[in-house]
Short mmCIF file of C-alpha atoms (C1' of nucleotides) in Angstrom, two decimals:
data_model
loop_
_atom_site.label_atom_id
_atom_site.label_comp_id
_atom_site.label_asym_id
_atom_site.label_seq_id
_atom_site.Cartn_x
_atom_site.Cartn_y
_atom_site.Cartn_z
CA MET A 175 126.16 -4.42 96.79
CA ASP A 176 123.83 -2.09 94.99
CA ASP A 177 126.49 -0.43 92.74
CA GLY A 178 125.04 2.93 93.69
CA ARG A 179 121.82 2.44 91.80
CA LYS A 180 119.89 4.86 93.96
CA THR A 181 122.49 7.57 93.45
CA LYS A 182 122.52 7.00 89.71
CA ASP A 183 118.75 7.04 89.42
CA LEU A 184 118.74 10.36 91.18
CA LEU A 185 121.29 11.82 88.77
CA TYR A 186 119.59 10.71 85.55
CA GLU A 187 116.25 11.81 86.92
CA GLN A 188 117.60 15.33 87.30
CA VAL A 189 118.97 15.41 83.75
CA ALA A 190 115.63 14.10 82.53
CA ARG A 191 114.02 17.28 83.89
CA ILE A 192 115.72 19.09 81.01
CA GLY A 193 114.67 16.36 78.60
CA LYS A 194 111.04 16.54 79.75
CA ALA A 195 111.09 20.29 79.24
CA VAL A 196 111.98 19.86 75.57
CA SER A 197 109.66 16.90 74.96
CA SER A 198 106.59 18.95 74.05
CA PRO A 199 106.10 20.66 70.67
CA LYS A 200 104.56 23.72 72.27
CA ARG A 201 107.37 24.13 74.76
CA LEU A 202 109.89 23.88 71.95
CA GLU A 203 108.04 26.59 70.10
CA LEU A 204 108.08 28.76 73.21
CA ILE A 205 111.82 28.22 73.56
CA GLU A 206 112.33 29.23 69.95
CA LEU A 207 110.27 32.38 70.47
CA LEU A 208 112.25 33.22 73.58
CA SER A 209 115.45 32.63 71.63
CA GLN A 210 114.55 35.75 69.63
CA SER A 211 113.91 38.06 72.56
CA GLU A 212 112.23 38.20 75.95
CA LYS A 213 108.43 38.24 75.75
CA THR A 214 105.32 38.49 77.89
CA VAL A 215 103.02 35.51 78.43
CA ASP A 216 100.40 37.29 76.37
CA THR A 217 102.76 37.71 73.40
CA LEU A 218 104.01 34.16 73.69
CA SER A 219 100.54 32.67 73.75
CA ARG A 220 99.47 34.69 70.71
CA GLU A 221 102.59 33.84 68.72
CA ALA A 222 102.36 30.16 69.56
CA SER A 223 98.58 30.10 68.93
CA ILE A 224 97.64 28.76 72.34
CA SER A 225 95.53 30.05 75.22
CA MET A 226 97.23 32.09 77.87
CA LYS A 227 96.35 29.44 80.42
CA LEU A 228 98.11 26.76 78.45
CA ALA A 229 101.09 29.01 77.75
CA SER A 230 101.32 29.73 81.45
CA ALA A 231 101.26 26.02 82.26
CA HIS A 232 104.00 25.24 79.76
CA LEU A 233 106.11 28.15 80.94
CA ARG A 234 105.71 26.83 84.46
CA GLU A 235 107.29 23.57 83.31
CA LEU A 236 110.13 25.44 81.65
CA ARG A 237 110.72 27.41 84.81
CA ASN A 238 110.66 24.21 86.81
CA ALA A 239 113.50 22.91 84.64
CA GLN A 240 115.26 26.25 85.19
CA LEU A 241 115.37 26.97 81.48
CA VAL A 242 113.56 30.30 81.76
CA GLU A 243 113.43 33.20 84.21
CA THR A 244 110.77 35.81 84.83
CA ASP A 245 110.45 39.45 85.73
CA ARG A 246 107.34 41.38 86.46
CA ARG A 247 107.10 44.58 84.43
CA GLY A 248 103.99 46.45 85.47
CA LYS A 249 100.94 44.41 84.64
CA ASN A 250 102.95 41.95 82.57
CA ILE A 251 105.31 39.15 83.40
CA VAL A 252 108.26 38.95 81.06
CA TYR A 253 109.90 35.61 80.34
CA ARG A 254 113.44 35.15 79.11
CA LEU A 255 115.78 32.20 78.64
CA ALA A 256 117.90 31.52 81.69
CA SER A 257 121.11 31.11 79.71
CA LYS A 258 122.56 31.21 76.22
CA ALA A 259 123.07 27.47 76.56
CA VAL A 260 119.31 27.05 76.18
CA VAL A 261 119.42 28.64 72.73
CA ASP A 262 122.25 26.29 71.82
CA LEU A 263 120.24 23.31 73.06
CA TRP A 264 117.32 24.36 70.86
CA VAL A 265 119.61 24.70 67.83
CA ASP A 266 121.26 21.35 68.57
CA ILE A 267 117.99 19.52 68.97
CA HIS A 268 116.31 20.88 65.87
CA THR A 269 119.49 20.38 63.82
CA LEU A 270 119.73 16.78 64.98
CA ALA A 271 116.06 16.30 64.18
CA GLU A 272 116.59 17.70 60.69
CA ASN A 273 119.51 15.39 60.12
CA ARG A 274 117.79 12.24 61.37
CA LEU A 275 114.07 12.50 60.69
CA VAL A 276 112.98 12.01 57.10
CA GLU A 277 109.47 13.26 57.91
CA LEU A 278 110.92 16.58 59.04
CA GLN A 279 113.10 16.86 55.96
CA MET A 280 110.09 16.36 53.75
CA ALA A 281 107.99 18.87 55.65
CA LEU A 282 110.76 21.45 55.33
CA GLN A 283 111.06 20.85 51.61
CA ARG A 284 107.39 21.62 51.26
CA ILE A 285 108.07 25.06 52.77
CA ALA A 286 110.79 25.92 50.28
CA THR A 287 108.88 24.96 47.17
CA GLU A 288 110.18 27.42 44.62
CA PRO A 289 113.42 26.48 42.84
CA ASN A 290 115.51 29.52 43.75
CA ASP A 291 113.83 30.04 47.03
CA LEU A 292 116.77 29.47 49.29
CA VAL A 293 119.88 31.61 49.47
CA PRO A 294 122.55 29.95 47.36
CA SER A 295 125.80 30.98 49.05
CA ASP A 296 127.45 30.07 52.33
CA ARG A 297 127.51 32.27 55.41
CA GLU A 298 130.84 34.02 54.78
CA THR A 299 130.07 34.84 51.15
CA LEU A 300 126.69 36.21 52.09
CA MET A 301 128.21 38.44 54.78
CA LYS A 302 130.87 39.69 52.38
CA MET A 303 128.19 40.63 49.88
CA ALA A 304 126.08 42.25 52.59
CA ARG A 305 129.05 44.29 53.77
CA ARG A 306 129.67 45.56 50.24
CA GLY A 307 125.98 46.30 49.80
CA GLU A 308 125.65 43.80 46.95
CA VAL A 309 122.65 42.21 48.67
CA VAL A 310 120.15 43.56 51.18
CA VAL A 311 119.72 41.38 54.26
CA LEU A 312 116.18 41.92 55.48
CA ASP A 313 114.95 41.05 58.96
CA VAL A 314 111.16 40.60 58.75
CA ARG A 315 110.56 39.74 62.42
CA PRO A 316 108.72 42.09 64.78
CA ALA A 317 110.77 45.19 65.56
CA GLU A 318 111.47 44.20 69.19
CA GLU A 319 113.16 41.01 68.06
CA TYR A 320 115.32 42.91 65.59
CA LEU A 321 116.18 45.33 68.37
CA ALA A 322 117.18 42.56 70.74
CA LYS A 323 119.59 41.02 68.23
CA HIS A 324 119.95 40.81 64.46
CA LEU A 325 122.33 39.66 61.76
CA PRO A 326 125.14 42.04 60.82
CA PHE A 327 124.14 44.59 58.13
CA ALA A 328 120.48 43.56 58.37
CA ARG A 329 117.66 46.08 57.92
CA SER A 330 114.38 45.71 59.75
CA ILE A 331 111.02 45.74 58.02
CA PRO A 332 108.52 43.60 59.93
CA LEU A 333 106.45 41.37 57.66
CA ASP A 334 103.16 43.17 58.35
CA GLU A 335 104.66 46.53 57.35
CA LEU A 336 106.44 45.21 54.28
CA ARG A 337 103.69 45.88 51.74
CA HIS A 338 103.58 49.59 52.65
CA ARG A 339 107.35 50.03 52.82
CA LEU A 340 108.39 48.49 49.52
CA ALA A 341 109.74 51.87 48.38
CA GLU A 342 112.59 51.54 50.89
CA LEU A 343 114.00 48.54 49.04
CA PRO A 344 116.21 48.56 45.93
CA ARG A 345 115.04 46.85 42.74
CA ASP A 346 118.52 46.20 41.36
CA ARG A 347 119.80 43.90 44.08
CA LEU A 348 118.92 40.58 45.69
CA ILE A 349 116.91 40.91 48.87
CA VAL A 350 117.67 38.13 51.35
CA ALA A 351 114.89 37.80 53.90
CA TYR A 352 115.25 35.94 57.19
CA CYS A 353 113.12 35.50 60.28
CA ARG A 354 113.23 33.31 63.40
CA GLY A 355 114.68 30.19 61.91
CA PRO A 356 113.80 27.26 59.67
CA TYR A 357 110.34 26.75 61.21
CA CYS A 358 109.27 30.35 60.88
CA LEU A 359 107.24 31.13 57.79
CA MET A 360 107.59 34.91 57.77
CA ALA A 361 110.66 35.01 55.53
CA LYS A 362 108.97 32.67 53.08
CA ASP A 363 105.92 34.96 52.96
CA ALA A 364 108.11 38.01 52.56
CA VAL A 365 109.94 36.48 49.60
CA GLU A 366 106.63 35.58 48.00
CA LEU A 367 105.36 39.13 48.38
CA LEU A 368 108.60 40.68 47.13
CA ARG A 369 108.69 38.45 44.07
CA ASN A 370 105.11 39.25 43.21
CA GLU A 371 106.08 42.91 43.34
CA GLY A 372 108.94 42.37 40.95
CA PHE A 373 111.81 42.27 43.41
CA ASP A 374 114.66 39.80 43.25
CA SER A 375 114.41 37.93 46.53
CA ALA A 376 115.42 34.70 48.28
CA HIS A 377 115.07 33.43 51.79
CA LEU A 378 117.63 32.42 54.38
CA ARG A 379 116.75 29.40 56.49
CA ASP A 380 118.84 30.50 59.46
CA GLY A 381 117.61 32.78 62.18
CA VAL A 382 119.85 34.59 64.64
CA PRO A 383 120.18 31.55 66.95
CA GLU A 384 121.29 29.25 64.12
CA TRP A 385 123.66 31.87 62.73
CA GLU A 386 125.32 32.47 66.09
CA ALA A 387 125.59 28.77 66.85
CA ALA A 388 127.26 28.22 63.48
CA ILE A 389 129.92 30.89 63.90
CA SER A 390 130.68 30.12 67.54
CA ARG A 391 131.66 26.49 67.00
CA MET B 106 94.51 33.30 57.16
CA ASP B 107 95.83 30.59 59.40
CA ASP B 108 99.50 31.75 59.37
CA GLY B 109 100.52 28.19 58.58
CA ARG B 110 99.66 26.83 61.99
CA LYS B 111 99.18 23.29 60.75
CA THR B 112 102.56 23.31 59.02
CA LYS B 113 104.26 24.68 62.12
CA ASP B 114 102.59 22.17 64.42
CA LEU B 115 103.88 19.41 62.21
CA LEU B 116 107.44 20.73 62.35
CA TYR B 117 107.64 21.17 66.10
CA GLU B 118 106.00 17.80 66.61
CA GLN B 119 108.83 16.19 64.67
CA VAL B 120 111.50 17.95 66.70
CA ALA B 121 109.67 16.91 69.85
CA ARG B 122 110.28 13.27 68.87
CA ILE B 123 113.92 13.90 69.76
CA GLY B 124 112.89 15.68 72.94
CA LYS B 125 110.63 12.81 73.98
CA ALA B 126 113.46 10.36 73.42
CA VAL B 127 115.62 12.21 75.98
CA SER B 128 112.83 12.82 78.47
CA SER B 129 113.21 9.56 80.38
CA PRO B 130 115.99 8.89 82.91
CA LYS B 131 116.44 5.32 81.72
CA ARG B 132 116.70 6.32 78.08
CA LEU B 133 119.32 8.90 78.98
CA GLU B 134 121.26 6.24 80.80
CA LEU B 135 121.05 3.97 77.75
CA ILE B 136 122.31 6.79 75.55
CA GLU B 137 125.23 7.35 77.89
CA LEU B 138 126.07 3.65 77.83
CA LEU B 139 125.89 3.62 74.04
CA SER B 140 128.13 6.69 73.97
CA GLN B 141 130.88 4.42 75.27
CA SER B 142 130.52 1.65 72.71
CA GLU B 143 127.94 -0.44 70.91
CA LYS B 144 126.23 -2.98 73.16
CA THR B 145 123.70 -5.80 73.13
CA VAL B 146 120.27 -5.43 74.72
CA ASP B 147 121.34 -7.91 77.36
CA THR B 148 124.40 -5.86 78.32
CA LEU B 149 122.45 -2.63 78.28
CA SER B 150 119.72 -3.97 80.53
CA ARG B 151 122.24 -5.32 83.03
CA GLU B 152 124.29 -2.13 83.10
CA ALA B 153 121.21 0.07 83.46
CA SER B 154 119.70 -2.28 86.08
CA ILE B 155 116.45 -2.84 84.23
CA SER B 156 114.71 -5.88 82.78
CA MET B 157 115.45 -6.82 79.20
CA LYS B 158 111.81 -6.22 78.37
CA LEU B 159 111.96 -2.67 79.63
CA ALA B 160 115.31 -2.06 77.96
CA SER B 161 113.86 -3.34 74.71
CA ALA B 162 110.88 -1.00 75.03
CA HIS B 163 113.08 2.03 75.69
CA LEU B 164 115.40 1.13 72.84
CA ARG B 165 112.36 0.89 70.62
CA GLU B 166 111.57 4.51 71.48
CA LEU B 167 115.14 5.55 70.75
CA ARG B 168 115.00 3.78 67.42
CA ASN B 169 111.71 5.47 66.68
CA ALA B 170 113.42 8.82 67.15
CA GLN B 171 116.24 7.57 64.89
CA LEU B 172 118.83 8.07 67.60
CA VAL B 173 120.04 4.46 67.54
CA GLU B 174 120.59 1.75 64.94
CA THR B 175 120.71 -2.02 65.27
CA ASP B 176 122.51 -4.98 63.82
CA ARG B 177 121.90 -8.61 64.48
CA ARG B 178 125.06 -10.48 65.43
CA GLY B 179 124.25 -14.13 65.90
CA LYS B 180 121.80 -14.55 68.75
CA ASN B 181 122.29 -10.98 69.87
CA ILE B 182 121.11 -7.64 68.60
CA VAL B 183 123.70 -4.93 68.86
CA TYR B 184 122.64 -1.33 69.36
CA ARG B 185 124.73 1.69 68.51
CA LEU B 186 124.15 5.43 68.33
CA ALA B 187 123.03 6.58 64.90
CA SER B 188 125.41 9.54 64.81
CA LYS B 189 128.10 11.33 66.75
CA ALA B 190 125.63 14.17 67.14
CA VAL B 191 123.71 12.02 69.62
CA VAL B 192 126.75 11.85 71.90
CA ASP B 193 127.04 15.63 71.67
CA LEU B 194 123.37 16.02 72.53
CA TRP B 195 123.87 13.86 75.61
CA VAL B 196 126.87 15.94 76.69
CA ASP B 197 125.01 19.19 76.02
CA ILE B 198 121.96 18.14 77.98
CA HIS B 199 123.77 16.85 81.03
CA THR B 200 126.11 19.85 81.04
CA LEU B 201 123.16 22.22 80.87
CA ALA B 202 121.48 20.25 83.65
CA GLU B 203 124.61 20.52 85.80
CA ASN B 204 124.79 24.25 85.21
CA ARG B 205 121.12 24.94 85.95
CA LEU B 206 119.87 22.42 88.50
CA VAL B 207 120.98 22.94 92.08
CA GLU B 208 119.67 19.50 93.05
CA LEU B 209 122.00 17.89 90.53
CA GLN B 210 124.96 19.94 91.70
CA MET B 211 124.36 18.81 95.27
CA ALA B 212 123.99 15.17 94.26
CA LEU B 213 127.27 15.33 92.33
CA GLN B 214 129.06 16.88 95.28
CA ARG B 215 128.00 13.94 97.40
CA ILE B 216 129.82 11.65 94.95
CA ALA B 217 133.10 13.52 95.20
CA THR B 218 133.23 13.65 98.98
CA GLU B 219 136.95 13.46 99.70
CA PRO B 220 138.85 16.76 99.57
CA ASN B 221 141.41 15.87 96.90
CA ASP B 222 139.14 13.52 95.09
CA LEU B 223 138.95 15.36 91.81
CA VAL B 224 141.78 15.92 89.41
CA PRO B 225 143.14 19.41 90.03
CA SER B 226 144.48 20.47 86.66
CA ASP B 227 142.87 21.40 83.36
CA ARG B 228 142.71 19.17 80.31
CA GLU B 229 145.85 20.38 78.55
CA THR B 230 148.02 20.20 81.65
CA LEU B 231 146.79 16.71 82.42
CA MET B 232 147.56 15.53 78.89
CA LYS B 233 151.02 17.08 79.01
CA MET B 234 151.74 15.22 82.26
CA ALA B 235 150.33 11.99 80.84
CA ARG B 236 152.50 12.31 77.73
CA ARG B 237 155.59 12.74 79.89
CA GLY B 238 154.57 9.84 82.09
CA GLU B 239 154.25 12.04 85.16
CA VAL B 240 150.77 10.69 85.84
CA VAL B 241 149.08 7.44 84.90
CA VAL B 242 145.70 7.88 83.24
CA LEU B 243 143.67 4.81 84.09
CA ASP B 244 140.55 3.68 82.22
CA VAL B 245 138.53 1.51 84.60
CA ARG B 246 135.62 0.78 82.22
CA PRO B 247 135.04 -2.68 80.77
CA ALA B 248 137.70 -3.66 78.23
CA GLU B 249 135.35 -3.40 75.21
CA GLU B 250 134.64 0.22 75.98
CA TYR B 251 138.33 1.01 76.27
CA LEU B 252 138.87 -0.78 73.00
CA ALA B 253 136.17 1.21 71.25
CA LYS B 254 137.70 4.55 72.29
CA HIS B 255 139.80 5.87 75.14
CA LEU B 256 141.67 8.95 76.27
CA PRO B 257 145.18 9.46 74.87
CA PHE B 258 147.89 7.69 76.91
CA ALA B 259 145.28 5.85 78.99
CA ARG B 260 145.87 2.30 80.28
CA SER B 261 143.00 -0.11 80.72
CA ILE B 262 142.33 -1.97 83.95
CA PRO B 263 138.60 -2.66 84.35
CA LEU B 264 137.35 -1.95 87.86
CA ASP B 265 136.59 -5.59 88.67
CA GLU B 266 140.15 -6.64 87.78
CA LEU B 267 141.81 -3.76 89.57
CA ARG B 268 142.32 -5.46 92.94
CA HIS B 269 144.26 -8.32 91.33
CA ARG B 270 146.32 -6.12 89.03
CA LEU B 271 147.61 -3.52 91.45
CA ALA B 272 151.19 -4.66 90.78
CA GLU B 273 150.97 -3.14 87.29
CA LEU B 274 150.65 0.34 88.73
CA PRO B 275 153.45 2.61 89.98
CA ARG B 276 153.46 3.80 93.58
CA ASP B 277 155.46 6.95 92.94
CA ARG B 278 153.05 8.73 90.63
CA LEU B 279 149.50 10.05 90.69
CA ILE B 280 146.98 7.66 89.18
CA VAL B 281 144.11 9.47 87.50
CA ALA B 282 141.12 7.18 87.08
CA TYR B 283 138.22 7.89 84.73
CA CYS B 284 135.18 5.97 83.56
CA ARG B 285 132.03 6.78 81.57
CA GLY B 286 131.45 10.31 82.75
CA PRO B 287 130.29 12.28 85.76
CA TYR B 288 127.41 9.92 86.57
CA CYS B 289 129.50 6.77 86.52
CA LEU B 290 130.74 5.64 89.91
CA MET B 291 133.47 3.25 88.76
CA ALA B 292 136.27 5.83 88.82
CA LYS B 293 135.23 6.93 92.29
CA ASP B 294 135.34 3.31 93.49
CA ALA B 295 138.70 2.78 91.82
CA VAL B 296 140.17 5.82 93.56
CA GLU B 297 138.86 4.60 96.89
CA LEU B 298 140.41 1.19 96.39
CA LEU B 299 143.73 2.62 95.21
CA ARG B 300 143.95 4.99 98.15
CA ASN B 301 143.24 2.21 100.61
CA GLU B 302 146.10 0.29 99.05
CA GLY B 303 148.45 3.20 99.51
CA PHE B 304 148.42 4.63 95.99
CA ASP B 305 148.24 8.31 95.18
CA SER B 306 145.04 8.61 93.18
CA ALA B 307 142.40 11.08 92.03
CA HIS B 308 139.41 10.84 89.75
CA LEU B 309 138.56 12.62 86.55
CA ARG B 310 134.92 13.59 86.12
CA ASP B 311 135.04 13.50 82.32
CA GLY B 312 134.49 10.41 80.27
CA VAL B 313 135.45 10.06 76.62
CA PRO B 314 132.26 11.81 75.37
CA GLU B 315 132.81 14.86 77.59
CA TRP B 316 136.50 14.98 76.73
CA GLU B 317 135.87 14.87 72.99
CA ALA B 318 133.07 17.43 73.16
CA ALA B 319 135.36 19.76 75.08
CA ILE B 320 138.25 19.62 72.61
CA SER B 321 136.09 19.75 69.47
CA ARG B 322 134.42 23.08 70.27
"C1'" DA C 9 113.40 -31.62 65.07
"C1'" DT C 10 114.15 -29.92 69.96
"C1'" DA C 11 115.85 -27.12 73.41
"C1'" DA C 12 117.78 -22.90 74.98
"C1'" DC C 13 118.69 -18.20 74.43
"C1'" DA C 14 118.11 -13.26 72.96
"C1'" DA C 15 115.00 -10.17 71.96
"C1'" DT C 16 110.56 -8.38 70.49
"C1'" DC C 17 105.51 -7.84 70.40
"C1'" DT C 18 100.92 -7.38 72.59
"C1'" DA C 19 97.94 -6.30 76.16
"C1'" DG C 20 96.95 -4.41 80.54
"C1'" DT C 21 97.65 -1.52 84.71
"C1'" DG C 22 98.97 2.47 87.30
"C1'" DA C 23 101.24 6.85 86.99
"C1'" DT C 24 102.16 11.23 84.45
"C1'" DT C 25 101.01 14.77 81.40
"C1'" DA C 26 98.30 17.97 78.36
"C1'" DT C 27 94.53 20.64 78.23
"C1'" DT C 28 90.48 23.20 79.76
"C1'" DA C 29 87.45 25.67 83.01
"C1'" DG C 30 86.72 28.28 87.19
"C1'" DA C 31 88.50 30.79 91.01
"C1'" DT C 32 92.18 33.82 92.65
"C1'" DT C 33 96.14 37.12 92.87
"C1'" DA C 34 98.66 41.26 91.57
"C1'" DC C 35 98.93 45.39 89.46
"C1'" DA C 36 97.39 49.86 87.04
"C1'" DT C 37 93.98 53.22 86.17
"C1'" DG C 38 90.12 56.11 86.72
"C1'" DC D 17 88.14 51.78 96.20
"C1'" DA D 18 86.05 49.83 92.12
"C1'" DT D 19 87.22 48.07 87.49
"C1'" DG D 20 89.83 45.84 84.00
"C1'" DT D 21 93.88 43.40 82.65
"C1'" DA D 22 97.66 39.90 83.00
"C1'" DA D 23 98.78 35.91 84.77
"C1'" DT D 24 98.66 32.11 87.98
"C1'" DC D 25 96.64 28.39 90.76
"C1'" DT D 26 93.51 24.50 91.52
"C1'" DA D 27 90.77 20.84 90.08
"C1'" DA D 28 89.02 17.76 86.65
"C1'" DT D 29 89.26 14.95 82.48
"C1'" DA D 30 91.35 12.77 78.53
"C1'" DA D 31 95.50 11.18 76.48
"C1'" DT D 32 99.97 9.32 76.82
"C1'" DC D 33 103.68 6.81 79.03
"C1'" DA D 34 106.40 3.48 82.04
"C1'" DC D 35 106.49 -0.77 83.39
"C1'" DT D 36 105.12 -5.86 83.88
"C1'" DA D 37 103.54 -10.36 82.37
"C1'" DG D 38 102.61 -13.70 78.75
"C1'" DA D 39 103.01 -15.16 74.14
"C1'" DT D 40 105.94 -15.11 69.94
"C1'" DT D 41 109.99 -14.74 66.70
"C1'" DG D 42 114.64 -15.59 65.23
"C1'" DT D 43 118.98 -17.91 66.02
"C1'" DT D 44 122.33 -21.32 67.64
"C1'" DA D 45 123.58 -25.68 69.44
"C1'" DT D 46 122.44 -30.53 70.24
#
DNA sequence: ATAACAATCTAGTGATTATTAGATTACATG
DNA sequence: CATGTAATCTAATAATCACTAGATTGTTAT
């Protein structure tokens, strides 16, 4: 009697295909980028700071695990996540990592150095204030990502346009900047810039994926 | 300007520690076993059909990723999951795998060969029937696992005692057997045995982890 | 103490995996 | 149809990982 060892091995091996897909830092970064919006290989490789060849190889692995799908659009090939469940997996994994790994906690603290850097209130309070216009929620990601999905009441000013568009922002209210999530540094940079220009600003750790995961559970 | 590449690399590398931990079939099997109850290395290695040396090495990786914790109890070292979130991660990953990977779907179909093998009704209906005593929910896992946690209204008869304890079961009601989850073959074997002995029986794919994840979200 | 047991640690081997370079495909444009 | 661009495929190398064997560490029982 073999207790079905061969069957079992086959089953766990299949599940491990998903595990292998999320076992590489670069692939995780690609998944996070694709959690914002669909993107071309060229865009992905630039935003993850890797060569297109390497990006292509990693995306091949992700497609092998059926986590992403592709479409050709003219000269480009557009990648997108195969299901919303992949976003949730990314949020689950990085949240678990943040809860368990001291090294990650310390690295994240180094990002939010300033004392009042992070948004003080909880999600509902923040939304209430945003609805009433008591704070400005500012999405500093590239415009396409804002277009694909953004937080309720959020305005879009991509980080690289921010310096020239400061006039659009009020000086009498708190400006809450957010970007892709806790590992994205754009919101942090935006807050720094805004503060140097005399604005009242703080940054929100959550991106759209984290926000949606939080309200849907 | 480096856009904080070094910082980012560090962050994703940390998250990938969790990913690496779940990238091996054997480690996933160990996590599933530990999702049932705490266990010694000896037990784990026997139940996962690997040598104690290999089990020890895999558990070392899991401890490195802070997914498990240990306690010495006499001659033995007892391993347990470091947090409930690890169970949820296991459920999320294998559910995603089942939704995305055709190969896994086919392998699972081969397990549930018989036409009326699987329990027909949804979770609430099943519980209602169990509460009223209209079906018997049977936990065929080892007694310690039942003791650690089991489905509401479930009775415990471990698979290897089942043949000698058939008299305890009613012949006029459906007996719904469950075990560790969809990759555990004990419930399937129990149903086979019960049917051969003239009982009306079906098997529930869910184990305790899947059941709890389903009701808590 | 000594023996036996449970588990880990260290070192070594073969198998995967990450990464890079070079060649190739597929499409769009002039 | 020639050219440039976007991306993939193939092959090669270096790094990492799974697994095994042998030696070692705690712990309990005699």
